[in-house]
Tab-separated table of C-alpha atoms in Angstrom:
chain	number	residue	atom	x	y	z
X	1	UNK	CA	-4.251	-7.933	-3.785
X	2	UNK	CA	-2.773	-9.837	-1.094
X	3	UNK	CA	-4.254	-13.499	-2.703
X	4	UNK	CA	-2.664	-11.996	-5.711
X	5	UNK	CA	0.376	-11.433	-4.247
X	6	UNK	CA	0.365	-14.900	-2.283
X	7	UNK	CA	-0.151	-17.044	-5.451
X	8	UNK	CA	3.331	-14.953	-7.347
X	9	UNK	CA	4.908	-16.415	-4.270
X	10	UNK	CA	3.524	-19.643	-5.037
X	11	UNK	CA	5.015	-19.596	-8.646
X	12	UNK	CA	8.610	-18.030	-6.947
X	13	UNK	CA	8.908	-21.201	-4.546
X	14	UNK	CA	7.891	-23.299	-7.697
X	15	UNK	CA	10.800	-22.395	-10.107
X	16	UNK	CA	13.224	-23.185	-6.858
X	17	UNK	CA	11.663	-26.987	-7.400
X	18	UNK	CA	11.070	-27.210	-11.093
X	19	UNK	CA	12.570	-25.873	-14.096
X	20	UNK	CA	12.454	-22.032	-14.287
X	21	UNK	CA	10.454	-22.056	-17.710
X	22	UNK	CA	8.450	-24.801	-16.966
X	23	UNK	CA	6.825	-22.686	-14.158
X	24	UNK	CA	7.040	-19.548	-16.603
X	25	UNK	CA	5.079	-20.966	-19.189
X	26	UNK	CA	2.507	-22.433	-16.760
X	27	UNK	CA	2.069	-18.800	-15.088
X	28	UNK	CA	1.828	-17.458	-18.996
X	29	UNK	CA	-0.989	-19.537	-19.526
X	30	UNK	CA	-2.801	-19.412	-16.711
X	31	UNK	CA	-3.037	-15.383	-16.871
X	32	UNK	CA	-3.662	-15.776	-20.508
X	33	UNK	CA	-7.743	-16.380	-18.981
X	34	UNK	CA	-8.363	-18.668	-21.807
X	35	UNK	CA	-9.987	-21.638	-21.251
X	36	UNK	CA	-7.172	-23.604	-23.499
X	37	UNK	CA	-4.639	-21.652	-21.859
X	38	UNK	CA	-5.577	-22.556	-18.159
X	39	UNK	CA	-6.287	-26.057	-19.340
X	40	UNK	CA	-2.848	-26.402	-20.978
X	41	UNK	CA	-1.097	-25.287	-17.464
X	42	UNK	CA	-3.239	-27.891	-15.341
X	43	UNK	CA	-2.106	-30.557	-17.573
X	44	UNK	CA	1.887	-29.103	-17.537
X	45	UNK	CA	1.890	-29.447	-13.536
X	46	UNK	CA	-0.076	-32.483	-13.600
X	47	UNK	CA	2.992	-34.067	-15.349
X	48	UNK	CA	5.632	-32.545	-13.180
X	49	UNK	CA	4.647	-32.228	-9.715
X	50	UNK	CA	5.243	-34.467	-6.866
X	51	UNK	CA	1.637	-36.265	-6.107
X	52	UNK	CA	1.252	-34.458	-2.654
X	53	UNK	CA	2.196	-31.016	-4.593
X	54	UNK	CA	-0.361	-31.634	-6.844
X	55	UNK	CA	-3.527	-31.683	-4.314
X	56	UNK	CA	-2.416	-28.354	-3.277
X	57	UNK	CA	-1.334	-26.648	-5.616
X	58	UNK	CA	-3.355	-27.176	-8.388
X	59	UNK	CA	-6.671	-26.097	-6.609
X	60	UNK	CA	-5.179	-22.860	-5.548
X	61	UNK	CA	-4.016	-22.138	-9.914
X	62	UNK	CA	-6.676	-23.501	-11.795
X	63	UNK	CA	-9.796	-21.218	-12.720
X	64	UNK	CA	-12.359	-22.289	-9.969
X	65	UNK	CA	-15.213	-21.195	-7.959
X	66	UNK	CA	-14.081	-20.163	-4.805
X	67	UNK	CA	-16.352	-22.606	-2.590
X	68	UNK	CA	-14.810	-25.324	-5.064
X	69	UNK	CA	-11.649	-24.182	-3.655
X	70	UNK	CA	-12.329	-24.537	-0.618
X	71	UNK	CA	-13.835	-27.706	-1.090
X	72	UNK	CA	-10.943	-29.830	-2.374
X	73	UNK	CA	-8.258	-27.697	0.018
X	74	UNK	CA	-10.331	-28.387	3.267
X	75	UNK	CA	-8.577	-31.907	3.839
X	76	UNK	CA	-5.679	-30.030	4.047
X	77	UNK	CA	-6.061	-26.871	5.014
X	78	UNK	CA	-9.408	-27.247	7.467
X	79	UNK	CA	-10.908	-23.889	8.277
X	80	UNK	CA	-14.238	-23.055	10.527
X	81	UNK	CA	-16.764	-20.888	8.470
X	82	UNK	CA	-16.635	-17.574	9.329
X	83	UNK	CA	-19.496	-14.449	8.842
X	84	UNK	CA	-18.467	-11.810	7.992
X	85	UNK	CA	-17.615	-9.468	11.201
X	86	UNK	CA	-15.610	-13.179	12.600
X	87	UNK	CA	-13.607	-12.470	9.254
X	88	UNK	CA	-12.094	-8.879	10.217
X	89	UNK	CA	-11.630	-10.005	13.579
X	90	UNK	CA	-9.673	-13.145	11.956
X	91	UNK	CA	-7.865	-10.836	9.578
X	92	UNK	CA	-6.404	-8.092	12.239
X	93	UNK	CA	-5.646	-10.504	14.602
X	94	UNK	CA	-3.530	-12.796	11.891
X	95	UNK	CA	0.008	-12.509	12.459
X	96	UNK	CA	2.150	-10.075	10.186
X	97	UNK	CA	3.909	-13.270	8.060
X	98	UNK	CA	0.310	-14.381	7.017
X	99	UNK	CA	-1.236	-11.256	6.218
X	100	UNK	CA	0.529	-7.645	5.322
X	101	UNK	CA	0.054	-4.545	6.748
X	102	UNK	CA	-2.329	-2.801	3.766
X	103	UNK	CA	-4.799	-5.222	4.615
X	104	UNK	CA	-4.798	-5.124	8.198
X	105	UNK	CA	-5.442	-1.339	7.611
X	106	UNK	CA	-8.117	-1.516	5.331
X	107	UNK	CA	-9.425	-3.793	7.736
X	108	UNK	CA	-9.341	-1.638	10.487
X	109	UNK	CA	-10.601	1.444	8.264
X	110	UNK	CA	-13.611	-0.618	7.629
X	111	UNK	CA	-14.301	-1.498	11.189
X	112	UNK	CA	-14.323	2.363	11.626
X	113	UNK	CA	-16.522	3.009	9.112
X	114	UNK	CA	-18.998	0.104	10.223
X	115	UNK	CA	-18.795	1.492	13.100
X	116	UNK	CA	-18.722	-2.053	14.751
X	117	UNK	CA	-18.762	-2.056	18.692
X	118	UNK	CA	-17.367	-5.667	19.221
X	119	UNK	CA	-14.225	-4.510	18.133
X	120	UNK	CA	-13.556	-1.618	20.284
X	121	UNK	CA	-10.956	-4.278	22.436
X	122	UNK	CA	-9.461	-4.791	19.094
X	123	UNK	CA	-8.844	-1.243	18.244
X	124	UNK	CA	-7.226	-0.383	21.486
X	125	UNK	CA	-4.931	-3.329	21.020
X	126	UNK	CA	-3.818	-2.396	17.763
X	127	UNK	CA	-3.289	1.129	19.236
X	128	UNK	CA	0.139	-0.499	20.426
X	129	UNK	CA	0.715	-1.838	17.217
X	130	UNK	CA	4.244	-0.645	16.234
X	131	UNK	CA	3.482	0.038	12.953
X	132	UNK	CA	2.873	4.065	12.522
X	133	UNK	CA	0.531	2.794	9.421
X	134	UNK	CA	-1.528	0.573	11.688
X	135	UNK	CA	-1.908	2.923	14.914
X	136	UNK	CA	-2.831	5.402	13.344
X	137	UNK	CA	-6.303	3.636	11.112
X	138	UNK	CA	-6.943	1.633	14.630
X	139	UNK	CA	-6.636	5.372	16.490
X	140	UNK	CA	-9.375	7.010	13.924
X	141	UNK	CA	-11.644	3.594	13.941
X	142	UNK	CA	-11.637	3.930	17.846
X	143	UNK	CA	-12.560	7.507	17.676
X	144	UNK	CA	-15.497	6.857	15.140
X	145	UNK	CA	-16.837	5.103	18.531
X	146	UNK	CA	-16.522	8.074	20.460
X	147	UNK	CA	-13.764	10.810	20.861
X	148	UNK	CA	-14.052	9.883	25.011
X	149	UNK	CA	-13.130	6.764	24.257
X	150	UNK	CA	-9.969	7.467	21.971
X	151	UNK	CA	-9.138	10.221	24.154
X	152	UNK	CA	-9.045	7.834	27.575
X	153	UNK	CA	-6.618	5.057	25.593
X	154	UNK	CA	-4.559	7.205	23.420
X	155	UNK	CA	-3.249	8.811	26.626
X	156	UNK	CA	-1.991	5.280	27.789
X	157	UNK	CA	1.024	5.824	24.359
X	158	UNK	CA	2.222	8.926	25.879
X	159	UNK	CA	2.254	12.651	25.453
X	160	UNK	CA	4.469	12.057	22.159
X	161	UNK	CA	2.682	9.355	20.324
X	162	UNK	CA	-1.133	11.075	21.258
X	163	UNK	CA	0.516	14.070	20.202
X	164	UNK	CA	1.060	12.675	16.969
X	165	UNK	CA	-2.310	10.356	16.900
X	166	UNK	CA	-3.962	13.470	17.839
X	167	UNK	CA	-2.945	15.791	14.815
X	168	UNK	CA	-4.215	12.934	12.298
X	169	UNK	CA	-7.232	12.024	14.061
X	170	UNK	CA	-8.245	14.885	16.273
X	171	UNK	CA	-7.463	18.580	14.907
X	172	UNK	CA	-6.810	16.347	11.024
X	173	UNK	CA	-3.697	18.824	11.027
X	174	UNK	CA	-1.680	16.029	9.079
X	175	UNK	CA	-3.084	13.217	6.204
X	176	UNK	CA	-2.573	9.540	7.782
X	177	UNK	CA	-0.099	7.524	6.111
X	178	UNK	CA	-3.437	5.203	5.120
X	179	UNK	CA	-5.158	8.248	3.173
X	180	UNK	CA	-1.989	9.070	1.552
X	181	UNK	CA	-1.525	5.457	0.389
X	182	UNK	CA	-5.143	5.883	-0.646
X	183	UNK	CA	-4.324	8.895	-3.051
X	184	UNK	CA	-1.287	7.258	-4.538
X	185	UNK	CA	-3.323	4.964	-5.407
X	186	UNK	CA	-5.500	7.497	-7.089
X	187	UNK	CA	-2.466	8.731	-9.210
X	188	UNK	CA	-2.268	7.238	-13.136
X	189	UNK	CA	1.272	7.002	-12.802
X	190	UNK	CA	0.718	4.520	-10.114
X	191	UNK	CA	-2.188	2.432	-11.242
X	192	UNK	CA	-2.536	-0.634	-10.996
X	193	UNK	CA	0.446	-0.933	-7.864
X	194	UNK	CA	-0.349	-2.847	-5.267
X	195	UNK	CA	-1.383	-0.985	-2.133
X	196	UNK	CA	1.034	-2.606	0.213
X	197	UNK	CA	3.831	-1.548	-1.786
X	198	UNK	CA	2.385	2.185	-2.075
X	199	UNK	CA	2.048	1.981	1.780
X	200	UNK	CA	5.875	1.842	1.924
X	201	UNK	CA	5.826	4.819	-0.157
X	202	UNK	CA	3.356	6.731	2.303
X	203	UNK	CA	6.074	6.161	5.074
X	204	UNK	CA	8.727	8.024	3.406
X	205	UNK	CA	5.985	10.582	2.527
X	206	UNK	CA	5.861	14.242	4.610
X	207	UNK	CA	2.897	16.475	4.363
X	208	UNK	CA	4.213	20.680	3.193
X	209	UNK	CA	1.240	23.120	3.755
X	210	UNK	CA	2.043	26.421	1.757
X	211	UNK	CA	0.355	29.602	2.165
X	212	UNK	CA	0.180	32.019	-0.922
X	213	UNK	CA	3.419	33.145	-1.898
X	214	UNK	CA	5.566	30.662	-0.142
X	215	UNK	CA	8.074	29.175	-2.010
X	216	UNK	CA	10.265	25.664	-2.653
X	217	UNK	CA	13.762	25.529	-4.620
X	218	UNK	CA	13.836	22.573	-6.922
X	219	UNK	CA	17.468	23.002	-8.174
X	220	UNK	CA	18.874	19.352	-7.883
X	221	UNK	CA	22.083	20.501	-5.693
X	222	UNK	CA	19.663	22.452	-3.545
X	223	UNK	CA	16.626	19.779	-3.243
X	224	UNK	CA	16.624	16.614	-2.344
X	225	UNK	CA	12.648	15.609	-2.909
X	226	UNK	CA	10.033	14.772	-4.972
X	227	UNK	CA	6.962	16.850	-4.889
X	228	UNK	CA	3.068	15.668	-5.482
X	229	UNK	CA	0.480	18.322	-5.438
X	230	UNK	CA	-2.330	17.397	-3.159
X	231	UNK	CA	-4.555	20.445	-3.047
X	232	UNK	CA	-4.551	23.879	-4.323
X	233	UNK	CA	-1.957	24.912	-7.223
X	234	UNK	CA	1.620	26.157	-7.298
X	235	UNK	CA	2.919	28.208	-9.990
X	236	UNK	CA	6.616	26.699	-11.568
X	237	UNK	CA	9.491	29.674	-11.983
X	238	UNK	CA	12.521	29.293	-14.228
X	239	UNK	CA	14.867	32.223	-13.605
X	240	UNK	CA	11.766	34.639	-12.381
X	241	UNK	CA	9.852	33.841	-15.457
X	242	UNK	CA	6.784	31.695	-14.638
X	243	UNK	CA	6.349	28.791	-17.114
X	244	UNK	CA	3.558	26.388	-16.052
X	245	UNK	CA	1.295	25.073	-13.038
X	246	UNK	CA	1.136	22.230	-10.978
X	247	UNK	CA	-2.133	21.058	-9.887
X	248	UNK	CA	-3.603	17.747	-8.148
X	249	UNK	CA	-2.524	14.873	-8.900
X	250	UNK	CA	0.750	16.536	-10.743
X	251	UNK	CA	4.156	14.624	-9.723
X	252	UNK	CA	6.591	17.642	-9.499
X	253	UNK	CA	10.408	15.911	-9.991
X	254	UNK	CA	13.434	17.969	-9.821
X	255	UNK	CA	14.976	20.778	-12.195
X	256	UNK	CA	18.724	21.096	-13.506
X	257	UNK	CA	20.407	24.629	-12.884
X	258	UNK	CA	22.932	25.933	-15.278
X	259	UNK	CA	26.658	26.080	-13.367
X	260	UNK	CA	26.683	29.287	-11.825
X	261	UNK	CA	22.879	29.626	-11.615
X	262	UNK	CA	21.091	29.764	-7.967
X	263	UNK	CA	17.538	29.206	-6.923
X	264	UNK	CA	16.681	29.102	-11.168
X	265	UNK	CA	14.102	26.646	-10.871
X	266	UNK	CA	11.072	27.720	-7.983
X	267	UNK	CA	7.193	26.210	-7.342
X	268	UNK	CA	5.719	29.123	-5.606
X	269	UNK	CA	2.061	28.422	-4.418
X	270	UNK	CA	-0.477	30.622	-5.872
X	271	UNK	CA	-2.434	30.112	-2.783
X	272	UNK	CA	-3.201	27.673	-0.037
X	273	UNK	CA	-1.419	24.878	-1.070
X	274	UNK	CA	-0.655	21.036	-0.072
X	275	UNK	CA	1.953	19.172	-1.156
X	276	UNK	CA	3.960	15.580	-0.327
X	277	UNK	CA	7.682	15.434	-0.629
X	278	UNK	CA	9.840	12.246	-0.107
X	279	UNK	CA	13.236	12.112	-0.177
X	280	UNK	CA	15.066	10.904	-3.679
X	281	UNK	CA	17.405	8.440	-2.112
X	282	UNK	CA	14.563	6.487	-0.027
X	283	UNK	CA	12.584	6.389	-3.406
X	284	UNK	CA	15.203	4.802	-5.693
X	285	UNK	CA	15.504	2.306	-2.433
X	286	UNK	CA	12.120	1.456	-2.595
X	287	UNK	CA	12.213	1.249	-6.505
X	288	UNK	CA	14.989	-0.874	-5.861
X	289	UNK	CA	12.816	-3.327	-3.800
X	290	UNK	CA	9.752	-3.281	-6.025
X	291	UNK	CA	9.615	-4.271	-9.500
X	292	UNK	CA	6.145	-3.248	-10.191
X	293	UNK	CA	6.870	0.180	-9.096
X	294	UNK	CA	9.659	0.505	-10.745
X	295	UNK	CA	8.098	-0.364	-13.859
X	296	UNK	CA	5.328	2.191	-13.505
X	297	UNK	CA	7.917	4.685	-12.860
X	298	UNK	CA	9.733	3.912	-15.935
X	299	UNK	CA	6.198	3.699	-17.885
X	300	UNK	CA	5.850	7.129	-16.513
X	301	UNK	CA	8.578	8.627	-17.395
């Protein structure tokens, strides 16, 4: 995701050198996966870039083997070879304006799961990362090492932040931020969205636990959040009369009240129930900010 993600950058600092469709039709082609069409797009920037463009670019566009790649880019761009615990270490350790956040995490959730001791001074380093996203995947990798050890660092953030680290990782009161990007990325409406842009949705998510009976408003002048159903099921209410369910993965948006109406439109769970809520405003933000999103949202709807 984040090569993918890199190389639409590439094509965005292109079209502020080169004509706008020149660059367009290029990208066109080269997505097309067609031998022709890749072909045809070597050729186009062959005419129009600058010679010393040209040995850079072009090996990074055209439909290569990696270790060809590599090859022609290493004059350039020399690199040591790496195994493959030397490349997590390499990728946490990167700073943030060469690699984003979603993959430092899934880095750092798959030194957890590998359980791989060199990198316990890694973990407690990233335990000061700032980013909530970050601490909290390097505080449940440290404590796949050993609660003593997570318990004897965490205390170094302070009663407040172990407080928090603790609920996610210790008594798994609260979903991290990284497993709630995780089951975004498990929804249809959101498929195919990059995971560092679903991250930013995970921030402005909040975890509702609902015990049978409980209720939630969904009147728009009385509710300012979208719902998604985690676990369990909640029962939808217009005016007292029950209408339909909400189960996983459902996306629960809000209801318009008649004038004069109150509390019309109720989700009342029908017994232990999960849900996420984020506010409306910080959504449209982040729709605002993200094209792709945006898209799947309209898609959606």
């Amino acid at each position: 995701e984040e090569v993918q993600h890199d190389i639409e950058h590439i094509y965005m600092l292109l079209t502020m050198l080169y004509d706008t469709r020149s660059i367009q039709l290029v990208k066109e082609n080269i997505e097309s996966g067609t031998a022709e069409g890749v072909t045809y797009a070597i050729e186009l920037l062959d005419v129009f870039l600058s010679e010393q463009l040209k040995q850079r670019v072009i090996p990074i566009l055209d439909d290569i083997a990696n270790a060809e790649r590599i090859y022609q880019l290493h004059e350039f761009y020399p690199r040591v070879k790496l195994d493959d615990k030397l490349v997590l270490k390499f990728l946490i350790n990167r700073d943030f304006a060469q690699s984003n956040r979603w993959t430092k995490a899934c880095v750092l959730h798959q030194i957890g799961m590998l359980k791989i001791a060199d990198f316990k001074l890694d973990l407690i380093a990233q335990l000061f990362n700032p980013d909530e996203l970050i601490r909290e995947v390097a505080a449940w990798a440290l404590a796949q090492h050993g609660r003593e050890l997570y318990e004897e660092n965490a205390r170094r953030l302070g009663d407040h932040a172990k407080k928090e680290l603790d609920a996610v990782v210790v008594h798994q009161r609260k979903t991290s931020k990284f497993e709630i990007a995780r089951f975004y990325q498990e929804l249809p409406s959101f498929a195919n969205v990059q995971g560092i842009t679903l991250s930013y949705l995970s921030d402005i998510s909040e975890e509702v636990r609902m015990k049978i009976g409980e209720s939630i408003v969904l009147d728009e002048k009385q509710n300012n959040h979208f719902y998604v159903v985690t676990s369990g099921t909640v029962g939808y209410y217009h005016r007292g009369v029950r209408i339909s369910q909400f189960g996983r993965p459902q996306f629960v948006g809000e209801m318009l009240g008649a004038s004069g109406t109150v509390s019309a439109n109720v989700i009342t769970a029908e017994g232990d129930a999960v849900l996420l809520r984020f506010n409306k405003d910080q959504f449209y933000e982040l729709l605002s900010d993200n094209i792709q999103l945006a898209d799947k949202v309209l898609q959606f709807i």
